[in-house]
Structure formats: C-alpha cells, structure tokens
Short mmCIF file of N, CA, C and O in Angstrom, two decimals:
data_model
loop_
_atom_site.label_atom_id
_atom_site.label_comp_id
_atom_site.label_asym_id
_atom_site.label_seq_id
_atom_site.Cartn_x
_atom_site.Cartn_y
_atom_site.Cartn_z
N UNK A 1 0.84 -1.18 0.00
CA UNK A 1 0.00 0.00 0.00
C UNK A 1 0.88 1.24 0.00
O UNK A 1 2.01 1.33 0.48
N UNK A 2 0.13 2.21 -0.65
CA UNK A 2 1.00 3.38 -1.00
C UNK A 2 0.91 4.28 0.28
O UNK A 2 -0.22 4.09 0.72
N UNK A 3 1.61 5.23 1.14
CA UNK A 3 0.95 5.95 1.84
C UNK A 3 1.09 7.40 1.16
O UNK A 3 2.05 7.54 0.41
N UNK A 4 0.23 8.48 1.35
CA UNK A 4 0.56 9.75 0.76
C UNK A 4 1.39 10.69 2.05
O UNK A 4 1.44 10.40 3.25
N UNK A 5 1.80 11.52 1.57
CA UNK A 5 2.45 12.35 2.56
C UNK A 5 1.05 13.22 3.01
O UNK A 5 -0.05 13.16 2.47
N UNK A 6 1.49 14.14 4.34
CA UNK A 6 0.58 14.72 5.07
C UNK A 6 -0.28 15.86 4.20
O UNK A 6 0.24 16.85 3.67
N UNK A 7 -1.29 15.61 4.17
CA UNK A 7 -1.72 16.75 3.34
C UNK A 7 -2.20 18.13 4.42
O UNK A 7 -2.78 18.18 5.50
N UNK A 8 -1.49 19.35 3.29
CA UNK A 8 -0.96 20.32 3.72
C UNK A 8 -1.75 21.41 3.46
O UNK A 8 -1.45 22.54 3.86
N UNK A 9 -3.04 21.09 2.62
CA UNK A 9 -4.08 22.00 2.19
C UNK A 9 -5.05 22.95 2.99
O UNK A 9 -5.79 22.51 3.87
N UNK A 10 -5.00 24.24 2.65
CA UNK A 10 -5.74 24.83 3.67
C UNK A 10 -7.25 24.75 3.53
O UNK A 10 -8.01 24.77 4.50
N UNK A 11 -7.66 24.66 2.18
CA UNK A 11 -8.75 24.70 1.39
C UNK A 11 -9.14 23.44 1.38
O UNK A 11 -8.19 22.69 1.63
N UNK A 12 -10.31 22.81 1.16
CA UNK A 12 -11.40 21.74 0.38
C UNK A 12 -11.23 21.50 -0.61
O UNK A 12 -11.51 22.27 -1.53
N UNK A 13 -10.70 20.28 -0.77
CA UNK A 13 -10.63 19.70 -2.47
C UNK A 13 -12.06 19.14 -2.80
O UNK A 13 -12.80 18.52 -2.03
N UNK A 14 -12.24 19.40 -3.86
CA UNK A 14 -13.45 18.93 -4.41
C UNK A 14 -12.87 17.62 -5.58
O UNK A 14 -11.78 17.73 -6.14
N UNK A 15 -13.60 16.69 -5.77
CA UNK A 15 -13.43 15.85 -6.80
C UNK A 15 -13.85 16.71 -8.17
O UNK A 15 -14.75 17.54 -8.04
N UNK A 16 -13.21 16.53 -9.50
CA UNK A 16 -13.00 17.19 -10.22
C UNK A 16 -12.41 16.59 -11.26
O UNK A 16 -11.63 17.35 -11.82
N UNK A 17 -12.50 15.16 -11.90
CA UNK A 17 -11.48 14.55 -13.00
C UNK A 17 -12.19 15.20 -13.97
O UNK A 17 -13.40 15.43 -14.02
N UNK A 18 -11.07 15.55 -14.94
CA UNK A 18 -11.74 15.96 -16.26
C UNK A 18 -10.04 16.09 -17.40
O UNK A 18 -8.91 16.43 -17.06
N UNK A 19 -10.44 15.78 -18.41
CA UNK A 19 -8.93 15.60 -19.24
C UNK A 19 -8.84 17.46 -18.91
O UNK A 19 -9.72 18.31 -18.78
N UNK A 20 -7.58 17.50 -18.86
CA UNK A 20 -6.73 19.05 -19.03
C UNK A 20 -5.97 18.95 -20.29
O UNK A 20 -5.85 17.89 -20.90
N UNK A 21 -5.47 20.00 -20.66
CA UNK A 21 -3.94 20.42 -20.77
C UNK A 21 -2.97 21.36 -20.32
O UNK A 21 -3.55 22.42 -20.04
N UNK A 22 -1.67 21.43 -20.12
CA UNK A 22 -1.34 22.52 -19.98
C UNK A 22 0.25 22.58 -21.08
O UNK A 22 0.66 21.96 -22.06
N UNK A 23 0.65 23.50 -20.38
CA UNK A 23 2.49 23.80 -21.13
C UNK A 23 3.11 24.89 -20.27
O UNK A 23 2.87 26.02 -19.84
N UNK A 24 4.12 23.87 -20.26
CA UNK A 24 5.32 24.88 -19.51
C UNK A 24 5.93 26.36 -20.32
O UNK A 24 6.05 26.71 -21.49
N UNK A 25 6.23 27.01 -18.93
CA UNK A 25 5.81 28.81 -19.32
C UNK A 25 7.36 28.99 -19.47
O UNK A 25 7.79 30.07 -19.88
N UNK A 26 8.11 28.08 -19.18
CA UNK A 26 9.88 28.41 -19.29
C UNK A 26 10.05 29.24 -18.41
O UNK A 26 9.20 29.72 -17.66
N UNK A 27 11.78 29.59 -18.47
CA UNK A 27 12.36 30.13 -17.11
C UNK A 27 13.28 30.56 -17.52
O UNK A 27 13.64 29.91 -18.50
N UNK A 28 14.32 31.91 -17.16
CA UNK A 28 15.15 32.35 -17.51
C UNK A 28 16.46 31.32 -18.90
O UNK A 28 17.01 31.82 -19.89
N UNK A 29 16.56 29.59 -18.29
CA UNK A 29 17.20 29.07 -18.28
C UNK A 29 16.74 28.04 -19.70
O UNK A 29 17.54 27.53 -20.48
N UNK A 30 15.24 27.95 -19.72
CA UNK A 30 14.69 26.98 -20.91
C UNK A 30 13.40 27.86 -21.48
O UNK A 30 12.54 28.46 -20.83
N UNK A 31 13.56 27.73 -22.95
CA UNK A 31 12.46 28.70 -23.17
C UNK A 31 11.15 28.04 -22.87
O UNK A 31 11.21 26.86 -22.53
N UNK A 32 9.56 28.83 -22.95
CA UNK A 32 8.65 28.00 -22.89
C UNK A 32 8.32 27.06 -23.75
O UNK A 32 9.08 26.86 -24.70
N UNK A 33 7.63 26.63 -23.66
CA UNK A 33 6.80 24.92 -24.30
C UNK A 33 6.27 25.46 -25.66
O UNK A 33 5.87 26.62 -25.81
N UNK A 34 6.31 24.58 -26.57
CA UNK A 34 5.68 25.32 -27.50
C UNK A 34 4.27 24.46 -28.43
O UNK A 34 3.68 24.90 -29.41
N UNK A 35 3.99 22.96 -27.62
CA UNK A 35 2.88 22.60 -27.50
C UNK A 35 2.37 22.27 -25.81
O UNK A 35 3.07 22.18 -24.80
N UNK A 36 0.33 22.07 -26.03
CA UNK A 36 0.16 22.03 -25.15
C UNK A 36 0.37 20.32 -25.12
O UNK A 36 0.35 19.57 -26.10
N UNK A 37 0.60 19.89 -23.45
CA UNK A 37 0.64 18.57 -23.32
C UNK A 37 -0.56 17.95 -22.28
O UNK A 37 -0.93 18.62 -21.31
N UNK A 38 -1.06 16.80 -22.54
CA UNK A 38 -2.22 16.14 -22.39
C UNK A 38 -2.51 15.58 -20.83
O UNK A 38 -2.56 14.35 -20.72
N UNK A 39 -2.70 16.34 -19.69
CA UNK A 39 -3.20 15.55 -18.60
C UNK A 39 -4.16 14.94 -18.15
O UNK A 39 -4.83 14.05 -18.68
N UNK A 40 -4.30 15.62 -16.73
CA UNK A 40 -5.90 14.92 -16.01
C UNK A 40 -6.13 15.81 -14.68
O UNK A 40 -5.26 15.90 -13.82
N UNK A 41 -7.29 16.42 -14.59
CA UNK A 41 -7.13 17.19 -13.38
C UNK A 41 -8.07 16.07 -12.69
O UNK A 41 -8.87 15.32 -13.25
N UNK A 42 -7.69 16.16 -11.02
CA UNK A 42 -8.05 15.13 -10.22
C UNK A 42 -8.89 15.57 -9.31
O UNK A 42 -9.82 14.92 -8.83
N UNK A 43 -8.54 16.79 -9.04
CA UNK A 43 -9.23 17.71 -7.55
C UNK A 43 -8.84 19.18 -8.26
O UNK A 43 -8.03 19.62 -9.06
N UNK A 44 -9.78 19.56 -7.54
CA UNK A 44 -9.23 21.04 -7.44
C UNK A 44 -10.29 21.61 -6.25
O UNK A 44 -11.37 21.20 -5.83
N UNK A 45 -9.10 23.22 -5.80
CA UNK A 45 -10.13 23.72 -4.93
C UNK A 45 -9.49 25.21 -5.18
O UNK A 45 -8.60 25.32 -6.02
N UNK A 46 -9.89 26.23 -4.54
CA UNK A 46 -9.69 27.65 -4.90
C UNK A 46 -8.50 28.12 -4.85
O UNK A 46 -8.30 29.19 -5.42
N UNK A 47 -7.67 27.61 -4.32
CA UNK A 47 -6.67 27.78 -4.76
C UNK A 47 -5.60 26.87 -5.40
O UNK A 47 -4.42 27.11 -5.15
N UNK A 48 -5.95 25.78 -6.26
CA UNK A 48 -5.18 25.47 -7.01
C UNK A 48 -6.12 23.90 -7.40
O UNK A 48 -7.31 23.63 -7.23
N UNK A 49 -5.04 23.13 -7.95
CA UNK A 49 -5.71 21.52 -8.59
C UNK A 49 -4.50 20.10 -8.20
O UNK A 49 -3.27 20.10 -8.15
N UNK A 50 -5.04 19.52 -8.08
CA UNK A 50 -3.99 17.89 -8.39
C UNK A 50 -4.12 17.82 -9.68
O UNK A 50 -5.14 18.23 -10.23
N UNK A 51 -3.18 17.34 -10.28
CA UNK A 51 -2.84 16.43 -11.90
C UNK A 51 -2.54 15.56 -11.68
O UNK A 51 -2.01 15.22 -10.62
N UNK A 52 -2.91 14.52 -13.11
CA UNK A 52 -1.79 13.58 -13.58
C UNK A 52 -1.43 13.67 -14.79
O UNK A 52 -2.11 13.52 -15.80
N UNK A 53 0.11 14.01 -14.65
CA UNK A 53 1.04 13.76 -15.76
C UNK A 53 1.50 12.97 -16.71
O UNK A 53 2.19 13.40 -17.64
N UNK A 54 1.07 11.39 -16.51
CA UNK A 54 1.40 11.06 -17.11
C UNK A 54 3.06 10.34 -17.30
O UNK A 54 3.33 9.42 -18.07
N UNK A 55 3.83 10.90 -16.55
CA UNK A 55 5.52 10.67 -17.24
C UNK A 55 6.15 12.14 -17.65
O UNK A 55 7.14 12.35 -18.34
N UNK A 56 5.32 13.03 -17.05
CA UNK A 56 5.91 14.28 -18.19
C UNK A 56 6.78 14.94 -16.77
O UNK A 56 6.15 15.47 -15.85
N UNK A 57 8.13 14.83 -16.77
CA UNK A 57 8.69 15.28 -15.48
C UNK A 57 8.65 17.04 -15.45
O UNK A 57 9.25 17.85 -16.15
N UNK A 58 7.78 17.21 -14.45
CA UNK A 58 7.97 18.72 -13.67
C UNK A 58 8.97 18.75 -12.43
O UNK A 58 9.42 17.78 -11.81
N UNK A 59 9.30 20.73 -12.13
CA UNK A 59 10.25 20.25 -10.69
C UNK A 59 9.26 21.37 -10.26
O UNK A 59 8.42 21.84 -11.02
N UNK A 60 9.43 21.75 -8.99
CA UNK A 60 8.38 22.08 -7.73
C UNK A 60 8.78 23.89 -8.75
O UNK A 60 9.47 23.87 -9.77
N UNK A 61 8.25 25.11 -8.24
CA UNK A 61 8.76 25.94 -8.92
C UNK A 61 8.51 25.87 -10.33
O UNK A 61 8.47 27.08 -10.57
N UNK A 62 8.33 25.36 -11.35
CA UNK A 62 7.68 25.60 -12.61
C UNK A 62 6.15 26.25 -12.74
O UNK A 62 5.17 25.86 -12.10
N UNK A 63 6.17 27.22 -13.61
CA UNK A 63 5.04 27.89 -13.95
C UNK A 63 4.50 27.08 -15.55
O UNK A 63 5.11 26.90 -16.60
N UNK A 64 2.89 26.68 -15.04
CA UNK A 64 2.29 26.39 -16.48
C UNK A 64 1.18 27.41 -16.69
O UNK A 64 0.63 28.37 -16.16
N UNK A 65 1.16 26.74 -17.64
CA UNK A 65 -0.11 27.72 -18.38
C UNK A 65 -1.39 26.77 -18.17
O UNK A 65 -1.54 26.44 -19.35
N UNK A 66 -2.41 26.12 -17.48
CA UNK A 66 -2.68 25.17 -17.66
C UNK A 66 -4.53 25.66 -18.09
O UNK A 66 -5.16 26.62 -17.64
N UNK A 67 -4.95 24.71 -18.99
CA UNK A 67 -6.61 25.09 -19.17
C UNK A 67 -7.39 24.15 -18.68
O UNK A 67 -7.58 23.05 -19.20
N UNK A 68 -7.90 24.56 -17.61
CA UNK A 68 -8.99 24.11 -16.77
C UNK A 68 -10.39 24.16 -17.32
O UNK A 68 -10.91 25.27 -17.41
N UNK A 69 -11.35 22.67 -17.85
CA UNK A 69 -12.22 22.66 -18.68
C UNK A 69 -13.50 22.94 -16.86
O UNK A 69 -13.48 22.57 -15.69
N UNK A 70 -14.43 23.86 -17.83
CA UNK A 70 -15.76 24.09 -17.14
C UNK A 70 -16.61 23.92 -17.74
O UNK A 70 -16.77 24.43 -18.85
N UNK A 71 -17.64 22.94 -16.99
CA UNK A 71 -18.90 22.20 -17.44
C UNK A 71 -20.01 23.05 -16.92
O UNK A 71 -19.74 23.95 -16.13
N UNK A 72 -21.55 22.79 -17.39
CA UNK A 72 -22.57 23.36 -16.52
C UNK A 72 -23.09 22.07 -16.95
O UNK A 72 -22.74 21.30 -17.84
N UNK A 73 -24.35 22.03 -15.78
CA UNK A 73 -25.20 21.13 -15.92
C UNK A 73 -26.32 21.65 -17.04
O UNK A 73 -26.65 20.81 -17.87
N UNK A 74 -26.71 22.50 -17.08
CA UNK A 74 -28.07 23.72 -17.98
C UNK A 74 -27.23 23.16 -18.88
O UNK A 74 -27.63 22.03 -19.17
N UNK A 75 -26.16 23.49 -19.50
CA UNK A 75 -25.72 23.00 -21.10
C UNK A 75 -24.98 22.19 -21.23
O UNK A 75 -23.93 22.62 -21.72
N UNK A 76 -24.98 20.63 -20.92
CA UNK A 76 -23.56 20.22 -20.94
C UNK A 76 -22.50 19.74 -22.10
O UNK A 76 -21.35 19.28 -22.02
N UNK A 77 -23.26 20.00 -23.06
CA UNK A 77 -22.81 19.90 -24.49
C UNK A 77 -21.74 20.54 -24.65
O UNK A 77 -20.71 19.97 -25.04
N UNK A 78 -21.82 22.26 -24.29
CA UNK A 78 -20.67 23.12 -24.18
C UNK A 78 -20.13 22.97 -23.37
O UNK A 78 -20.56 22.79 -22.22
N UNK A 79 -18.22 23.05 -24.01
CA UNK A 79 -17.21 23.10 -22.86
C UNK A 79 -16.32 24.38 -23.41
O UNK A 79 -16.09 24.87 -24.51
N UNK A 80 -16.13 24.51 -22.71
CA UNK A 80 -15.13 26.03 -21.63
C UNK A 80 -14.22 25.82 -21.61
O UNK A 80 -14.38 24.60 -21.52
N UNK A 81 -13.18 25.94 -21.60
CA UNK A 81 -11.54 25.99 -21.42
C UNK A 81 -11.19 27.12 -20.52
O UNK A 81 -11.32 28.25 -20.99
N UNK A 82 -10.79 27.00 -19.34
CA UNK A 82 -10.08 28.72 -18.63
C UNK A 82 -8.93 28.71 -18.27
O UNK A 82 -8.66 28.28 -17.15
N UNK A 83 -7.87 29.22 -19.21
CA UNK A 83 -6.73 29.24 -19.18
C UNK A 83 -5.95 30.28 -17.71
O UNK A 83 -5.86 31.51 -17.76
N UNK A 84 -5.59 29.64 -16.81
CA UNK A 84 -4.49 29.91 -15.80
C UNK A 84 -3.09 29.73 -15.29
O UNK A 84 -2.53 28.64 -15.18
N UNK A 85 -2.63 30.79 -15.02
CA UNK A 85 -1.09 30.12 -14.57
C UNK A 85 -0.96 29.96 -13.23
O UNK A 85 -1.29 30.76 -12.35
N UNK A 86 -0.32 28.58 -13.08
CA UNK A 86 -0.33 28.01 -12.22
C UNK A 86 1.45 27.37 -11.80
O UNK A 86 2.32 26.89 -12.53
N UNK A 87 1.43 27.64 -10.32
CA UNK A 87 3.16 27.19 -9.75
C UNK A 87 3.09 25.27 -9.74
O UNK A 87 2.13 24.64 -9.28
N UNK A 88 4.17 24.70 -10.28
CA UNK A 88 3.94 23.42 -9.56
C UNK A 88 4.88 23.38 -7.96
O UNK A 88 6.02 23.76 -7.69
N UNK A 89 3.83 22.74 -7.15
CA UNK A 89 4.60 23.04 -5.90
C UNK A 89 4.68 21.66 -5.21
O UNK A 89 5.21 21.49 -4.12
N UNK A 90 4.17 20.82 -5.86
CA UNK A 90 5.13 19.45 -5.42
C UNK A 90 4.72 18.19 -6.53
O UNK A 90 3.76 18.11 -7.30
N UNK A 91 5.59 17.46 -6.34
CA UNK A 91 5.21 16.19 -7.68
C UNK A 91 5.87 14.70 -7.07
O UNK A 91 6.94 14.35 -6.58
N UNK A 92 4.65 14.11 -7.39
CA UNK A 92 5.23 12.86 -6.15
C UNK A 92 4.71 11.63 -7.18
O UNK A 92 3.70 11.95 -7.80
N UNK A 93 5.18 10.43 -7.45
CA UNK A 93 5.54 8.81 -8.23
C UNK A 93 4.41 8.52 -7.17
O UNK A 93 4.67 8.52 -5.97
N UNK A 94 3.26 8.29 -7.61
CA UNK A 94 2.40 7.46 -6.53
C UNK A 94 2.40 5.91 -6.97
O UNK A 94 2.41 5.00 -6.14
N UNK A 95 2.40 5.65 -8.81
CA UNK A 95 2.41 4.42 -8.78
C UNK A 95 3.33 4.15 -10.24
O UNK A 95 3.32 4.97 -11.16
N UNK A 96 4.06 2.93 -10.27
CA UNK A 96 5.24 3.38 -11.40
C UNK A 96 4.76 4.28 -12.83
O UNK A 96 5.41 5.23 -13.27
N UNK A 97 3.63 3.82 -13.36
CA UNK A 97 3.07 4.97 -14.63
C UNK A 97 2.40 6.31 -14.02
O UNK A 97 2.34 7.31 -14.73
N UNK A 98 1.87 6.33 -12.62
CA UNK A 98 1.20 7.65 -12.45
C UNK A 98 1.63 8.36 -11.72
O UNK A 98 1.69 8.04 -10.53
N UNK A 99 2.04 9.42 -12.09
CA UNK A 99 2.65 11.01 -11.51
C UNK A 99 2.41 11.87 -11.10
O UNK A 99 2.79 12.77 -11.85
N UNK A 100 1.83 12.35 -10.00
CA UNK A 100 0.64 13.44 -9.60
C UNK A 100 1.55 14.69 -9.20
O UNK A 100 2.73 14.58 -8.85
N UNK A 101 0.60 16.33 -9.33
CA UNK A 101 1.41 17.00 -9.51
C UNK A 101 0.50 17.63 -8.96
O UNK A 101 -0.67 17.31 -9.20
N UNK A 102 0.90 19.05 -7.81
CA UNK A 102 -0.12 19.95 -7.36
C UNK A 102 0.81 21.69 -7.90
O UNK A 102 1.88 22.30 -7.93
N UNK A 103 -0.83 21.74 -8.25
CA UNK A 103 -0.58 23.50 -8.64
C UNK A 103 -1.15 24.31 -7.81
O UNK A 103 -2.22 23.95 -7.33
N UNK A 104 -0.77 25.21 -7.55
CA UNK A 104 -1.57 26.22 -6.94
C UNK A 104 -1.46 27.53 -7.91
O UNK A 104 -0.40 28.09 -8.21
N UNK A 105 -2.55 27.85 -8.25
CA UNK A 105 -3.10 28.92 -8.75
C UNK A 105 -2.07 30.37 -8.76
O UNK A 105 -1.46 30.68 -7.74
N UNK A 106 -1.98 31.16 -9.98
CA UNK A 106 -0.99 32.26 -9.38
C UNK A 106 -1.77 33.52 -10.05
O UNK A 106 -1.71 34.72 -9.75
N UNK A 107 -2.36 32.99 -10.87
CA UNK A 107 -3.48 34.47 -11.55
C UNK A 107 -4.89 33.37 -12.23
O UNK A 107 -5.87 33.88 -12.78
#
C-alpha cells in the first residue's frame, strides 16, 4: 500500500477529473513549451488543482499555463476551457506509470 504524505491543504478539495492540458511557461534558463501537453485534473479547490502527468517530469517551482475545462449542468454539451497560470509546488511517483502534480493557482 502506498501511503501519501501529510496533506498540507488549507482549502477543500473537491473531486474534479476531467482531461486538461497545460504547457510549460519556461524560465530564464529553458524557453517555454511550445505545445500544449495532455493531462488529467483530479481535484481542485480555490486555490489550485492535483494532476496527472502522465511521465511528463515537472520540478516544484515551474510555472504552467494550464486550461482548466468548465462544465454546466443547464448545457452540458458546451465546454469552456479557462486558461491559468499556475506554480507546480510538489510532484510525487504514486504508482510506477502515475505522476501526480499539485498546482496552486498564481493568476
């Protein structure tokens, strides 16, 4: 059994899977991304979301660009995309293919 580390959240995660994408915003040192790449948002709460990556290695400190899809129940045909940048502030191997990654929100 896996254990998770202490969760450190001040806020309420809400359940929330829905495919994402995002792309890295680069850093003095690597330019930014220049496609978006294919996740999974897991939770989210007001100030930020869980992912899964997939394999796509982030380090804590990276800024994405990431688009967070919004549903309504009244229309659910239409989907929304709301593009935010977001810090990754920790990324942890929960199981050998899955990679979870927390953002917290920065605009």
């Amino acid at each position: 059994m896996i254990s998770m580390p202490e969760d450190k959240r001040m806020r309420v995660r809400f359940p929330y899977t829905h495919p994402a994408s995002y792309m890295v915003m680069g850093s003095f040192i690597s330019p930014p991304g220049i496609v978006d790449i294919q996740g999974e948002i897991l939770d989210i709460s007001d100030e930020g979301v869980r992912i899964r990556v997939d394999g796509h290695a982030l380090k804590p400190g990276t800024i994405l660009r990431i688009r967070v899809p919004l549903y309504t129940k009244f229309k659910p045909n239409i989907q929304v995309t709301l593009p935010v940048l977001a810090e990754v502030k920790w990324v942890r191997n929960v199981l050998p293919k899955d990679r979870q990654a927390g953002l917290r929100f920065v605009i």
